[in-house]
XYZ file of C-alpha atoms in Angstrom:
267
model
C 91.455 -1.776 -30.346
C 90.507 -2.606 -26.758
C 88.763 0.751 -26.345
C 86.921 0.347 -29.659
C 85.721 -3.142 -28.681
C 84.645 -1.902 -25.244
C 82.720 1.031 -26.723
C 80.930 -1.233 -29.198
C 80.004 -3.741 -26.498
C 78.615 -1.055 -24.208
C 76.554 0.439 -27.019
C 75.255 -3.021 -27.951
C 74.310 -3.717 -24.307
C 72.532 -0.388 -23.922
C 75.060 1.211 -21.584
C 75.170 4.957 -22.165
C 77.587 6.018 -19.427
C 80.643 4.409 -17.857
C 83.552 5.037 -15.515
C 87.001 3.712 -16.383
C 89.278 3.052 -13.420
C 92.243 3.789 -15.658
C 95.073 2.129 -17.495
C 98.306 3.343 -19.075
C 97.370 4.597 -22.559
C 94.355 6.671 -21.614
C 94.863 9.459 -24.153
C 94.430 6.938 -26.980
C 91.416 5.356 -25.298
C 89.893 8.773 -24.619
C 90.063 9.639 -28.314
C 88.040 6.503 -29.071
C 85.460 7.226 -26.381
C 85.082 10.811 -27.528
C 84.261 9.605 -31.017
C 81.842 6.960 -29.709
C 79.529 9.546 -28.140
C 79.383 7.573 -24.902
C 79.261 9.498 -21.633
C 82.369 8.527 -19.734
C 84.600 9.396 -16.808
C 88.228 8.470 -17.404
C 91.193 8.151 -15.068
C 94.856 7.397 -15.240
C 96.040 4.379 -13.256
C 97.909 5.992 -10.381
C 100.074 4.155 -7.866
C 103.559 4.781 -6.588
C 104.520 1.717 -4.585
C 108.068 0.435 -4.883
C 108.819 -2.591 -7.030
C 106.460 -1.885 -9.937
C 107.721 -2.795 -13.434
C 109.795 -0.017 -14.961
C 107.172 0.582 -17.673
C 104.591 1.711 -15.099
C 106.752 2.828 -12.172
C 106.268 6.443 -11.076
C 106.449 8.658 -8.026
C 103.544 10.657 -6.606
C 104.375 13.830 -8.509
C 104.652 11.984 -11.838
C 101.350 10.179 -11.219
C 99.623 13.502 -10.594
C 101.231 15.034 -13.660
C 99.895 12.272 -15.908
C 96.338 12.744 -14.697
C 96.686 16.513 -15.017
C 97.636 16.012 -18.664
C 94.635 13.749 -19.297
C 92.350 16.252 -17.551
C 93.650 19.221 -19.516
C 93.159 17.433 -22.804
C 89.839 15.624 -22.344
C 87.801 16.891 -19.393
C 84.630 18.437 -20.791
C 85.412 17.290 -24.313
C 82.308 15.789 -25.865
C 80.612 13.689 -23.187
C 83.828 12.954 -21.316
C 85.041 13.810 -17.833
C 88.327 13.029 -16.144
C 88.462 11.799 -12.547
C 91.530 11.714 -10.358
C 92.238 8.285 -8.974
C 94.001 6.026 -6.520
C 94.437 2.538 -7.891
C 94.294 0.807 -4.503
C 95.325 2.335 -1.203
C 97.962 -0.265 -0.406
C 99.672 0.669 -3.704
C 99.562 4.402 -2.966
C 101.643 6.463 -0.582
C 100.055 9.032 1.707
C 101.755 11.675 -0.434
C 99.951 10.415 -3.552
C 96.628 10.274 -1.687
C 97.120 13.859 -0.562
C 98.066 15.155 -4.036
C 95.259 13.396 -5.917
C 92.592 14.487 -3.419
C 93.856 18.068 -3.454
C 93.805 18.294 -7.246
C 90.334 16.745 -7.544
C 89.013 19.391 -5.147
C 90.809 22.193 -6.981
C 89.363 21.147 -10.311
C 85.875 20.317 -9.099
C 85.926 16.710 -10.264
C 85.670 13.363 -8.527
C 88.313 11.159 -6.961
C 87.909 7.407 -7.287
C 89.671 4.444 -5.693
C 89.367 0.693 -5.354
C 88.093 0.273 -1.791
C 87.621 -2.661 0.613
C 87.528 -5.228 -2.184
C 89.303 -8.098 -0.429
C 90.854 -8.791 2.953
C 94.457 -8.600 1.740
C 93.887 -5.004 0.655
C 92.203 -4.069 3.935
C 94.825 -5.795 6.081
C 97.592 -4.042 4.157
C 96.233 -0.651 5.194
C 95.559 -1.800 8.762
C 99.163 -2.988 9.046
C 100.540 0.218 7.500
C 98.257 2.826 9.054
C 96.729 1.129 12.083
C 93.188 1.667 10.824
C 90.799 0.480 8.112
C 90.794 2.028 4.606
C 87.861 4.437 4.930
C 89.044 5.480 8.401
C 92.458 6.241 6.909
C 90.926 8.395 4.159
C 88.861 10.214 6.763
C 92.056 10.993 8.678
C 93.545 12.296 5.417
C 90.470 14.564 4.873
C 89.707 12.832 1.568
C 86.133 11.631 2.005
C 83.295 13.721 0.617
C 80.543 13.794 -1.966
C 83.171 13.872 -4.723
C 84.648 10.503 -3.678
C 83.746 7.233 -5.430
C 84.664 4.009 -3.649
C 84.598 1.216 -6.206
C 83.597 -2.193 -4.788
C 83.230 -1.239 -1.080
C 82.418 -4.826 -0.166
C 83.832 -5.434 3.295
C 82.876 -2.443 5.422
C 82.917 -2.152 9.196
C 80.006 -0.416 10.882
C 82.258 2.597 11.466
C 83.154 2.701 7.774
C 79.500 2.500 6.738
C 78.769 5.473 8.974
C 81.655 7.446 7.448
C 80.491 6.661 3.911
C 76.964 7.809 4.773
C 77.995 10.948 6.670
C 80.443 12.117 3.996
C 78.116 11.470 1.054
C 80.527 9.006 -0.562
C 79.395 7.220 -3.758
C 79.938 3.464 -4.120
C 79.795 0.933 -6.938
C 79.532 -2.877 -6.802
C 80.732 -5.168 -9.604
C 78.720 -8.356 -8.914
C 80.375 -10.967 -11.151
C 83.912 -9.902 -10.264
C 83.049 -9.312 -6.609
C 81.269 -12.591 -5.891
C 84.549 -14.493 -5.664
C 85.777 -12.064 -2.974
C 82.910 -10.968 -0.743
C 79.201 -10.133 -0.680
C 78.439 -6.494 0.181
C 75.792 -5.523 2.703
C 73.860 -3.676 0.014
C 70.430 -3.782 1.694
C 71.840 -1.885 4.668
C 73.797 0.546 2.482
C 70.645 1.434 0.549
C 68.635 1.720 3.768
C 71.252 4.201 5.009
C 70.787 6.290 1.857
C 74.239 5.522 0.455
C 74.294 5.769 -3.383
C 75.242 2.388 -4.868
C 75.874 1.895 -8.578
C 76.636 -1.232 -10.587
C 79.615 -1.964 -12.800
C 81.353 -4.881 -14.461
C 84.942 -4.263 -13.307
C 86.060 -4.230 -16.927
C 85.608 -6.466 -19.929
C 88.150 -9.076 -18.798
C 85.956 -10.369 -15.967
C 82.610 -11.121 -17.552
C 81.964 -8.643 -20.321
C 80.442 -5.188 -20.078
C 76.725 -5.986 -19.935
C 74.995 -4.408 -16.945
C 72.017 -6.679 -17.640
C 74.199 -9.681 -16.789
C 75.496 -7.904 -13.692
C 71.951 -7.160 -12.531
C 70.893 -10.817 -12.937
C 73.934 -12.094 -11.072
C 73.455 -9.509 -8.332
C 69.841 -10.576 -7.783
C 70.952 -14.167 -7.229
C 73.796 -13.201 -4.883
C 71.554 -11.004 -2.757
C 68.872 -13.698 -2.567
C 71.302 -16.423 -1.513
C 73.088 -14.269 1.056
C 70.173 -12.312 2.523
C 66.857 -13.422 1.044
C 66.970 -17.129 1.906
C 68.266 -16.748 5.503
C 65.669 -14.044 6.170
C 62.876 -15.848 4.273
C 62.481 -12.725 2.151
C 62.140 -13.598 -1.564
C 62.077 -9.914 -2.539
C 65.155 -8.775 -0.607
C 66.437 -7.144 -3.792
C 63.552 -6.583 -6.244
C 64.116 -5.753 -9.899
C 63.023 -2.139 -9.379
C 65.757 -1.611 -6.786
C 68.460 -3.208 -8.917
C 67.440 -1.197 -11.973
C 67.516 1.964 -9.867
C 71.053 1.097 -8.772
C 72.198 0.673 -12.380
C 70.518 3.905 -13.502
C 70.338 6.376 -10.636
C 73.272 4.900 -8.706
C 75.319 5.066 -11.872
C 74.275 8.672 -12.383
C 75.544 9.567 -8.913
C 78.864 7.870 -9.679
C 79.094 9.968 -12.854
C 78.428 13.136 -10.873
C 75.055 13.567 -12.571
C 72.626 13.102 -9.682
C 69.156 14.291 -10.725
C 70.491 14.918 -14.242
C 70.548 11.431 -15.782
C 69.369 7.885 -15.148
C 65.699 8.639 -15.787
C 63.526 9.310 -18.818
C 62.456 12.719 -17.663
C 62.294 16.256 -19.048
C 65.514 18.146 -18.447
C 67.648 15.004 -18.020
C 70.527 13.935 -20.267
C 68.997 12.311 -23.357
C 71.564 9.541 -23.799
């Protein structure tokens, strides 16, 4: 029922493609999305930290196995893809990071993770690994053009450089993010880093990217436009390009979707 409601809302809002960070009944959800005709990338929620409820507890090998099963059944079926995933780095062991990244490379699909969303998450990795999240993934040889860092709000200058150099894709979720941090999006775009827009799921503020774009414009203006006396710090054309072309990059469809153009996906 949740998947059906989500599909209907996205269709109503004009969203033709989406990425699901993953939950625990993804085969059922995938069947709904396949029928909907939407273009989607699905993941299984993968984390192996100790102390999780028994219903979702798993080790690294079991987490990989569950995504393998989802991939085998739904990747390439209709308009669907399956991405490998890391829920959040402080909930994932280095073994799980290694396995998920390896399998994504083997199967030629993307790996996604919640990245640098709030200070507690960042500090958890600094305490555990002695370095910031993107630096840790660089050490693990994970970063590349097949990596999607959802959120990516609080980035050091070193992390921004790593994201740019490795061709990492990013995605902001303005309504959900604005209670945590404001990303340095103008600089990310200036550096040529692909930035898409999402809603972080229906529970936060619905699934309308139009609402996310309006909220994002206000956030960018308050944080950067007013202090710099620049009323067009984030013009509508740029934000629309993020939703369309940035979203296409996140879906692994760079120069194949996000524009009304001959040869592009006609969604």
